[in-house]
mmCIF file of C-alpha atoms in Angstrom:
data_model
loop_
_atom_site.group_PDB
_atom_site.id
_atom_site.type_symbol
_atom_site.label_atom_id
_atom_site.label_comp_id
_atom_site.label_asym_id
_atom_site.label_seq_id
_atom_site.Cartn_x
_atom_site.Cartn_y
_atom_site.Cartn_z
ATOM 1 C CA VAL A 8 8.770 -19.175 -5.034
ATOM 2 C CA LEU A 9 9.235 -22.915 -5.551
ATOM 3 C CA ASP A 10 8.255 -22.538 -9.207
ATOM 4 C CA LEU A 11 11.092 -20.101 -9.922
ATOM 5 C CA ASP A 12 14.082 -21.237 -11.913
ATOM 6 C CA PRO A 13 17.416 -20.987 -10.101
ATOM 7 C CA PRO A 14 18.738 -17.435 -10.599
ATOM 8 C CA ARG A 15 21.435 -16.906 -13.177
ATOM 9 C CA SER A 16 24.555 -14.862 -12.554
ATOM 10 C CA GLY A 17 23.659 -11.183 -12.231
ATOM 11 C CA GLU A 18 19.915 -11.837 -12.076
ATOM 12 C CA VAL A 19 17.766 -10.241 -9.379
ATOM 13 C CA VAL A 20 14.836 -12.103 -7.817
ATOM 14 C CA VAL A 21 12.323 -10.078 -5.791
ATOM 15 C CA ILE A 22 10.229 -12.028 -3.276
ATOM 16 C CA GLU A 23 7.441 -10.745 -1.028
ATOM 17 C CA LEU A 24 7.485 -12.795 2.177
ATOM 18 C CA SER A 25 4.479 -12.979 4.474
ATOM 19 C CA SER A 26 4.861 -12.896 8.234
ATOM 20 C CA TYR A 27 3.780 -16.556 8.216
ATOM 21 C CA GLN A 28 6.681 -17.524 5.953
ATOM 22 C CA ILE A 29 9.251 -15.526 7.902
ATOM 23 C CA ASP A 30 7.939 -16.961 11.182
ATOM 24 C CA LEU A 31 8.370 -20.537 9.942
ATOM 25 C CA ALA A 32 11.660 -20.140 8.068
ATOM 26 C CA ARG A 33 14.707 -21.922 9.449
ATOM 27 C CA SER A 34 17.153 -19.849 7.435
ATOM 28 C CA LEU A 35 16.951 -16.716 5.312
ATOM 29 C CA ALA A 36 19.750 -14.896 3.536
ATOM 30 C CA PRO A 37 18.501 -12.003 1.379
ATOM 31 C CA ASP A 38 21.011 -9.600 -0.115
ATOM 32 C CA VAL A 39 18.537 -6.763 0.531
ATOM 33 C CA ALA A 40 15.663 -6.904 3.031
ATOM 34 C CA VAL A 41 12.860 -4.318 3.136
ATOM 35 C CA PHE A 42 10.527 -3.359 6.000
ATOM 36 C CA LEU A 43 7.925 -0.706 5.142
ATOM 37 C CA ASN A 44 5.594 -0.383 8.113
ATOM 38 C CA LEU A 45 3.476 -2.298 10.587
ATOM 39 C CA SER A 46 -0.322 -2.213 10.638
ATOM 40 C CA PRO A 47 -2.474 -4.588 12.695
ATOM 41 C CA ASP A 48 -3.093 -7.780 10.748
ATOM 42 C CA HIS A 49 -2.915 -11.542 11.344
ATOM 43 C CA LEU A 50 -3.083 -10.855 15.086
ATOM 44 C CA ASP A 51 -4.843 -14.143 15.746
ATOM 45 C CA ARG A 52 -1.877 -15.973 14.238
ATOM 46 C CA HIS A 53 0.872 -14.035 16.044
ATOM 47 C CA GLY A 54 -0.803 -13.371 19.391
ATOM 48 C CA GLY A 55 -0.966 -9.595 19.051
ATOM 49 C CA ARG A 56 0.889 -6.682 17.490
ATOM 50 C CA GLY A 57 4.136 -7.500 19.303
ATOM 51 C CA GLY A 58 4.163 -11.041 17.979
ATOM 52 C CA TYR A 59 3.404 -9.784 14.473
ATOM 53 C CA PHE A 60 6.378 -7.409 14.624
ATOM 54 C CA ALA A 61 8.605 -10.145 16.086
ATOM 55 C CA ALA A 62 7.817 -12.367 13.102
ATOM 56 C CA LYS A 63 8.801 -9.649 10.623
ATOM 57 C CA ARG A 64 11.884 -8.753 12.649
ATOM 58 C CA ARG A 65 13.232 -12.301 12.100
ATOM 59 C CA LEU A 66 13.994 -11.411 8.468
ATOM 60 C CA PHE A 67 16.644 -8.972 9.671
ATOM 61 C CA GLU A 68 18.012 -11.075 12.521
ATOM 62 C CA LEU A 69 17.868 -14.615 11.126
ATOM 63 C CA GLY A 70 18.461 -13.461 7.553
ATOM 64 C CA ALA A 71 21.338 -11.080 8.268
ATOM 65 C CA PRO A 72 20.826 -9.193 4.976
ATOM 66 C CA GLU A 73 23.768 -7.367 3.438
ATOM 67 C CA ARG A 74 21.645 -4.208 3.279
ATOM 68 C CA SER A 75 18.431 -3.329 5.137
ATOM 69 C CA VAL A 76 15.866 -0.833 3.822
ATOM 70 C CA ILE A 77 13.633 0.285 6.677
ATOM 71 C CA GLY A 78 10.678 2.658 6.852
ATOM 72 C CA VAL A 79 11.163 4.858 9.909
ATOM 73 C CA ASP A 80 7.862 6.755 10.039
ATOM 74 C CA GLU A 81 6.574 4.483 12.816
ATOM 75 C CA PRO A 82 8.075 3.405 16.171
ATOM 76 C CA GLU A 83 8.615 -0.205 15.079
ATOM 77 C CA GLY A 84 10.675 0.868 12.077
ATOM 78 C CA ARG A 85 12.779 3.269 14.118
ATOM 79 C CA PHE A 86 13.403 0.512 16.655
ATOM 80 C CA LEU A 87 14.361 -1.960 13.930
ATOM 81 C CA ALA A 88 16.681 0.575 12.270
ATOM 82 C CA GLY A 89 18.582 0.798 15.556
ATOM 83 C CA LEU A 90 19.181 -2.949 15.577
ATOM 84 C CA VAL A 91 20.756 -3.395 12.141
ATOM 85 C CA GLU A 92 24.052 -2.159 10.779
ATOM 86 C CA GLY A 93 24.023 0.636 8.201
ATOM 87 C CA PRO A 94 20.325 0.683 7.269
ATOM 88 C CA ILE A 95 18.899 2.770 4.456
ATOM 89 C CA ALA A 96 16.226 4.787 6.262
ATOM 90 C CA VAL A 97 13.056 5.605 4.296
ATOM 91 C CA SER A 98 10.454 8.257 5.151
ATOM 92 C CA VAL A 99 7.506 10.000 3.534
ATOM 93 C CA LYS A 100 6.698 12.123 6.605
ATOM 94 C CA THR A 101 10.057 13.594 7.579
ATOM 95 C CA ARG A 102 12.940 15.310 5.811
ATOM 96 C CA LEU A 103 15.569 12.996 7.234
ATOM 97 C CA ARG A 104 18.908 14.424 8.275
ATOM 98 C CA GLY A 105 22.125 12.851 9.480
ATOM 99 C CA GLU A 106 25.218 11.084 8.240
ATOM 100 C CA GLY A 107 23.554 7.838 7.226
ATOM 101 C CA TRP A 108 22.000 6.631 3.950
ATOM 102 C CA LEU A 109 18.607 8.319 3.684
ATOM 103 C CA VAL A 110 15.763 8.236 1.143
ATOM 104 C CA PHE A 111 12.741 10.466 1.772
ATOM 105 C CA MET A 112 10.025 12.609 0.201
ATOM 106 C CA ASN A 113 10.620 16.357 0.151
ATOM 107 C CA LYS A 114 8.007 18.629 -1.472
ATOM 108 C CA GLY A 115 6.940 15.999 -3.994
ATOM 109 C CA HIS A 116 10.490 14.889 -4.769
ATOM 110 C CA LEU A 117 12.000 11.523 -3.896
ATOM 111 C CA THR A 118 15.341 12.538 -2.406
ATOM 112 C CA GLU A 119 18.492 10.598 -1.571
ATOM 113 C CA TRP A 120 21.094 11.793 0.938
ATOM 114 C CA ARG A 121 24.370 10.089 1.810
ATOM 115 C CA ALA A 122 26.986 11.285 4.244
ATOM 116 C CA GLY A 123 25.066 14.501 4.819
ATOM 117 C CA LYS A 124 24.817 15.468 1.132
ATOM 118 C CA GLN A 125 22.041 15.238 -1.454
ATOM 119 C CA VAL A 126 22.832 12.646 -4.108
ATOM 120 C CA ALA A 127 19.662 12.691 -6.214
ATOM 121 C CA ALA A 128 16.085 14.004 -6.420
ATOM 122 C CA ILE A 129 13.216 12.670 -8.553
ATOM 123 C CA ASP A 130 10.026 14.604 -9.265
ATOM 124 C CA MET A 131 7.281 12.097 -8.428
ATOM 125 C CA ARG A 132 4.692 14.010 -10.441
ATOM 126 C CA GLU A 133 6.126 12.204 -13.455
ATOM 127 C CA ALA A 134 5.176 8.842 -11.893
ATOM 128 C CA VAL A 135 1.455 9.038 -12.647
ATOM 129 C CA ALA A 136 0.677 5.521 -11.342
ATOM 130 C CA LEU A 137 2.232 6.247 -7.954
ATOM 131 C CA LYS A 138 -0.099 8.730 -6.289
ATOM 132 C CA GLY A 139 -0.471 9.114 -2.538
ATOM 133 C CA ALA A 140 1.829 8.765 0.453
ATOM 134 C CA HIS A 141 1.616 4.958 0.517
ATOM 135 C CA ASN A 142 2.791 4.706 -3.084
ATOM 136 C CA HIS A 143 5.508 7.257 -2.406
ATOM 137 C CA GLN A 144 6.701 5.072 0.464
ATOM 138 C CA ASN A 145 6.739 2.071 -1.873
ATOM 139 C CA ALA A 146 8.694 4.117 -4.416
ATOM 140 C CA CYS A 147 11.232 5.258 -1.818
ATOM 141 C CA ALA A 148 11.780 1.684 -0.642
ATOM 142 C CA ALA A 149 12.097 0.376 -4.208
ATOM 143 C CA TYR A 150 14.521 3.192 -5.032
ATOM 144 C CA ALA A 151 16.627 2.350 -1.954
ATOM 145 C CA ALA A 152 16.690 -1.360 -2.819
ATOM 146 C CA CYS A 153 17.746 -0.606 -6.386
ATOM 147 C CA ARG A 154 20.473 1.759 -5.194
ATOM 148 C CA ALA A 155 21.706 -0.964 -2.837
ATOM 149 C CA LEU A 156 22.066 -3.172 -5.929
ATOM 150 C CA GLY A 157 24.092 -0.489 -7.721
ATOM 151 C CA LEU A 158 21.542 1.041 -10.119
ATOM 152 C CA ALA A 159 21.990 4.708 -11.045
ATOM 153 C CA PRO A 160 19.353 7.260 -9.960
ATOM 154 C CA ARG A 161 18.396 8.157 -13.548
ATOM 155 C CA VAL A 162 17.818 4.518 -14.426
ATOM 156 C CA ILE A 163 15.474 4.161 -11.442
ATOM 157 C CA GLU A 164 13.750 7.451 -12.324
ATOM 158 C CA ALA A 165 12.878 6.104 -15.775
ATOM 159 C CA GLY A 166 11.463 2.972 -14.216
ATOM 160 C CA LEU A 167 9.253 4.910 -11.809
ATOM 161 C CA ALA A 168 7.953 7.175 -14.587
ATOM 162 C CA SER A 169 7.077 4.224 -16.828
ATOM 163 C CA TYR A 170 5.529 2.062 -14.086
ATOM 164 C CA PRO A 171 1.904 1.306 -15.109
ATOM 165 C CA GLY A 172 0.658 0.164 -11.712
ATOM 166 C CA LEU A 173 -0.667 -3.246 -10.693
ATOM 167 C CA PRO A 174 -4.236 -4.540 -10.942
ATOM 168 C CA HIS A 175 -6.409 -3.903 -7.896
ATOM 169 C CA ARG A 176 -3.865 -1.531 -6.318
ATOM 170 C CA SER A 177 -4.855 2.127 -6.853
ATOM 171 C CA GLN A 178 -5.501 1.141 -10.477
ATOM 172 C CA THR A 179 -7.271 3.716 -12.625
ATOM 173 C CA ILE A 180 -9.596 1.590 -14.750
ATOM 174 C CA ALA A 181 -11.648 4.309 -16.496
ATOM 175 C CA GLU A 182 -12.260 8.030 -16.850
ATOM 176 C CA ALA A 183 -15.534 9.466 -18.148
ATOM 177 C CA ALA A 184 -17.037 12.964 -18.027
ATOM 178 C CA GLY A 185 -14.239 14.117 -15.755
ATOM 179 C CA VAL A 186 -14.802 11.281 -13.232
ATOM 180 C CA ARG A 187 -11.975 8.876 -12.428
ATOM 181 C CA PHE A 188 -12.704 5.248 -11.443
ATOM 182 C CA VAL A 189 -10.049 3.623 -9.247
ATOM 183 C CA ASN A 190 -9.835 -0.057 -8.293
ATOM 184 C CA ASP A 191 -8.047 -0.569 -4.966
ATOM 185 C CA SER A 192 -9.658 -3.899 -4.102
ATOM 186 C CA LYS A 193 -6.345 -4.888 -2.448
ATOM 187 C CA ALA A 194 -7.279 -2.499 0.393
ATOM 188 C CA THR A 195 -8.560 -5.428 2.454
ATOM 189 C CA ASN A 196 -7.979 -3.810 5.851
ATOM 190 C CA VAL A 197 -8.631 -0.447 7.467
ATOM 191 C CA ASP A 198 -5.037 0.785 7.261
ATOM 192 C CA SER A 199 -4.842 0.156 3.514
ATOM 193 C CA ALA A 200 -8.188 1.878 2.975
ATOM 194 C CA ILE A 201 -7.018 4.938 4.920
ATOM 195 C CA LYS A 202 -4.001 5.237 2.645
ATOM 196 C CA ALA A 203 -6.229 5.001 -0.417
ATOM 197 C CA LEU A 204 -8.559 7.685 0.958
ATOM 198 C CA GLN A 205 -5.585 9.992 1.481
ATOM 199 C CA ALA A 206 -4.491 9.664 -2.149
ATOM 200 C CA PHE A 207 -7.528 11.279 -3.800
ATOM 201 C CA ASP A 208 -9.825 14.285 -3.391
ATOM 202 C CA ARG A 209 -13.633 14.394 -3.621
ATOM 203 C CA ILE A 210 -14.221 10.665 -3.271
ATOM 204 C CA ARG A 211 -17.300 8.563 -3.822
ATOM 205 C CA TRP A 212 -16.240 5.555 -1.804
ATOM 206 C CA ILE A 213 -17.325 1.972 -2.447
ATOM 207 C CA CYS A 214 -16.525 -0.050 0.665
ATOM 208 C CA GLY A 215 -17.622 -3.011 2.747
ATOM 209 C CA GLY A 216 -17.233 -6.761 2.894
ATOM 210 C CA LEU A 217 -16.122 -9.224 5.536
ATOM 211 C CA GLU A 218 -15.089 -7.015 8.462
ATOM 212 C CA LYS A 219 -11.705 -7.821 9.999
ATOM 213 C CA GLU A 220 -10.719 -8.035 13.659
ATOM 214 C CA GLY A 221 -10.411 -4.600 15.259
ATOM 215 C CA GLY A 222 -13.476 -3.025 13.664
ATOM 216 C CA LEU A 223 -13.654 0.243 11.764
ATOM 217 C CA ASP A 224 -12.925 2.792 14.508
ATOM 218 C CA ALA A 225 -9.540 3.642 12.998
ATOM 219 C CA LEU A 226 -11.284 5.048 9.911
ATOM 220 C CA LYS A 227 -12.729 7.928 11.898
ATOM 221 C CA GLY A 228 -10.927 11.158 11.179
ATOM 222 C CA HIS A 229 -9.635 9.912 7.821
ATOM 223 C CA THR A 230 -12.793 10.311 5.746
ATOM 224 C CA GLY A 231 -12.732 14.080 5.243
ATOM 225 C CA ARG A 232 -12.341 13.730 1.470
ATOM 226 C CA VAL A 233 -15.275 11.335 1.156
ATOM 227 C CA LEU A 234 -18.450 12.834 -0.307
ATOM 228 C CA LYS A 235 -20.468 9.659 0.204
ATOM 229 C CA ALA A 236 -19.954 5.952 0.873
ATOM 230 C CA TYR A 237 -21.712 3.173 -1.042
ATOM 231 C CA VAL A 238 -21.568 0.047 1.110
ATOM 232 C CA ILE A 239 -21.465 -3.500 -0.252
ATOM 233 C CA GLY A 240 -21.351 -6.886 1.458
ATOM 234 C CA ARG A 241 -23.716 -9.209 3.289
ATOM 235 C CA GLU A 242 -23.398 -7.090 6.462
ATOM 236 C CA ALA A 243 -23.575 -3.776 4.594
ATOM 237 C CA ALA A 244 -26.084 -2.187 6.992
ATOM 238 C CA ASN A 245 -23.909 -2.840 10.052
ATOM 239 C CA PHE A 246 -20.804 -1.678 8.185
ATOM 240 C CA ALA A 247 -22.526 1.556 7.122
ATOM 241 C CA MET A 248 -23.619 2.342 10.689
ATOM 242 C CA GLN A 249 -19.975 2.446 11.797
ATOM 243 C CA LEU A 250 -18.913 5.067 9.237
ATOM 244 C CA ASP A 251 -18.696 8.783 10.044
ATOM 245 C CA VAL A 252 -19.803 9.878 6.548
ATOM 246 C CA GLU A 253 -23.059 9.752 4.612
ATOM 247 C CA ALA A 254 -23.500 6.121 3.596
ATOM 248 C CA GLU A 255 -25.941 4.284 1.357
ATOM 249 C CA VAL A 256 -26.501 0.557 1.827
ATOM 250 C CA CYS A 257 -26.137 -0.995 -1.639
ATOM 251 C CA THR A 258 -25.168 -4.590 -0.759
ATOM 252 C CA THR A 259 -24.095 -5.544 -4.298
ATOM 253 C CA MET A 260 -21.296 -4.140 -6.432
ATOM 254 C CA SER A 261 -23.697 -3.545 -9.289
ATOM 255 C CA ALA A 262 -25.967 -1.354 -7.168
ATOM 256 C CA ALA A 263 -23.036 0.537 -5.636
ATOM 257 C CA VAL A 264 -21.447 1.342 -8.992
ATOM 258 C CA GLU A 265 -24.798 2.308 -10.494
ATOM 259 C CA ARG A 266 -25.497 4.784 -7.668
ATOM 260 C CA ALA A 267 -21.954 6.203 -7.676
ATOM 261 C CA VAL A 268 -21.998 6.710 -11.450
ATOM 262 C CA ALA A 269 -25.379 8.440 -11.249
ATOM 263 C CA GLU A 270 -24.230 10.889 -8.559
ATOM 264 C CA ALA A 271 -20.578 11.518 -9.474
ATOM 265 C CA GLU A 272 -19.593 14.858 -10.989
ATOM 266 C CA ALA A 273 -16.539 16.065 -12.889
ATOM 267 C CA GLY A 274 -13.436 16.238 -10.705
ATOM 268 C CA GLU A 275 -14.555 13.410 -8.436
ATOM 269 C CA THR A 276 -13.146 9.904 -7.977
ATOM 270 C CA VAL A 277 -15.194 6.739 -7.594
ATOM 271 C CA LEU A 278 -12.904 4.626 -5.420
ATOM 272 C CA LEU A 279 -13.218 0.963 -4.518
ATOM 273 C CA ALA A 280 -11.249 0.623 -1.257
ATOM 274 C CA PRO A 281 -13.257 -1.918 0.748
ATOM 275 C CA ALA A 282 -11.476 -1.828 4.157
ATOM 276 C CA ALA A 283 -12.620 -5.450 4.449
ATOM 277 C CA ALA A 284 -11.957 -8.936 3.178
ATOM 278 C CA SER A 285 -13.814 -10.158 0.114
ATOM 279 C CA PHE A 286 -14.849 -13.639 1.206
ATOM 280 C CA ASP A 287 -18.467 -12.855 2.078
ATOM 281 C CA GLN A 288 -19.246 -12.340 -1.625
ATOM 282 C CA TYR A 289 -16.113 -13.192 -3.653
ATOM 283 C CA ASP A 290 -13.429 -15.858 -3.801
ATOM 284 C CA SER A 291 -10.672 -13.249 -3.620
ATOM 285 C CA PHE A 292 -9.947 -9.528 -3.716
ATOM 286 C CA GLU A 293 -8.977 -10.019 -7.365
ATOM 287 C CA LYS A 294 -12.474 -11.294 -8.206
ATOM 288 C CA ARG A 295 -13.969 -8.319 -6.346
ATOM 289 C CA GLY A 296 -11.817 -5.885 -8.326
ATOM 290 C CA GLU A 297 -12.701 -7.578 -11.590
ATOM 291 C CA ASP A 298 -16.410 -7.247 -10.768
ATOM 292 C CA PHE A 299 -15.931 -3.561 -10.006
ATOM 293 C CA ALA A 300 -14.253 -3.040 -13.385
ATOM 294 C CA ALA A 301 -16.990 -4.982 -15.158
ATOM 295 C CA GLN A 302 -19.741 -2.979 -13.450
ATOM 296 C CA VAL A 303 -18.032 0.323 -14.275
ATOM 297 C CA ALA A 304 -17.848 -0.686 -17.932
ATOM 298 C CA ALA A 305 -21.498 -1.731 -17.880
ATOM 299 C CA HIS A 306 -22.791 1.498 -16.283
ATOM 300 C CA LEU A 307 -20.766 4.095 -18.194
#
């Protein structure tokens, strides 16, 4: 942020703020503030889930944004939406109704309602880099923020359709013999991995790494699309024992990719979604994703 040039007239600057930054800030004044959801993370820093939410909530209280975009699929979001004036409510689970400003998914279409009437609908099948409910939530929030800035629905639709995706975030890096290879190395916690697992069918899942606080219990019940797991990391054996799917201890990325490539069939997805931090074997999740891509290229 400190490296950015001062914004020019009419320019828009988009900043992702961590809970640490919001917690420490003395003043914040965003034109548009966005809250997507709350999943357990950084609990040691904030003293629990309540403290983590309180840190994020400061953006809307201390910052007093002109417009708030709030995901309301979870209790924390619904609570926050009740505290701010005129929020844009975002949902991927519910067809929202009411007199407010609403953006939600409805049968594969990103839909905007205002004052009880439909304003726009975008077919998300055209946005090939935005698969899965978590990406649809991101798209709804981005759409709402752009609308708050005055952009027309068709302009936003073109942007969504042309969006190529970001490295290490549900990034398709290769396709061969009907098998798709997806790099979601950014899935460094269980909640992110669950969202990745919900975005694809018939998955050969590469997972493992430095396990985070809270363990892996939350994964249970969300692995129905997984054909087999290939576990990496220094504690791969312990990680594998906690999974409720067939798992092979591979330890290294090279071994995991080699086994997944050998066993994958047409129509399947080889997905890197570690559900763990990278620091037992890599300097960062980016380095882990780059190794995955390199190993895929080497074994195809």
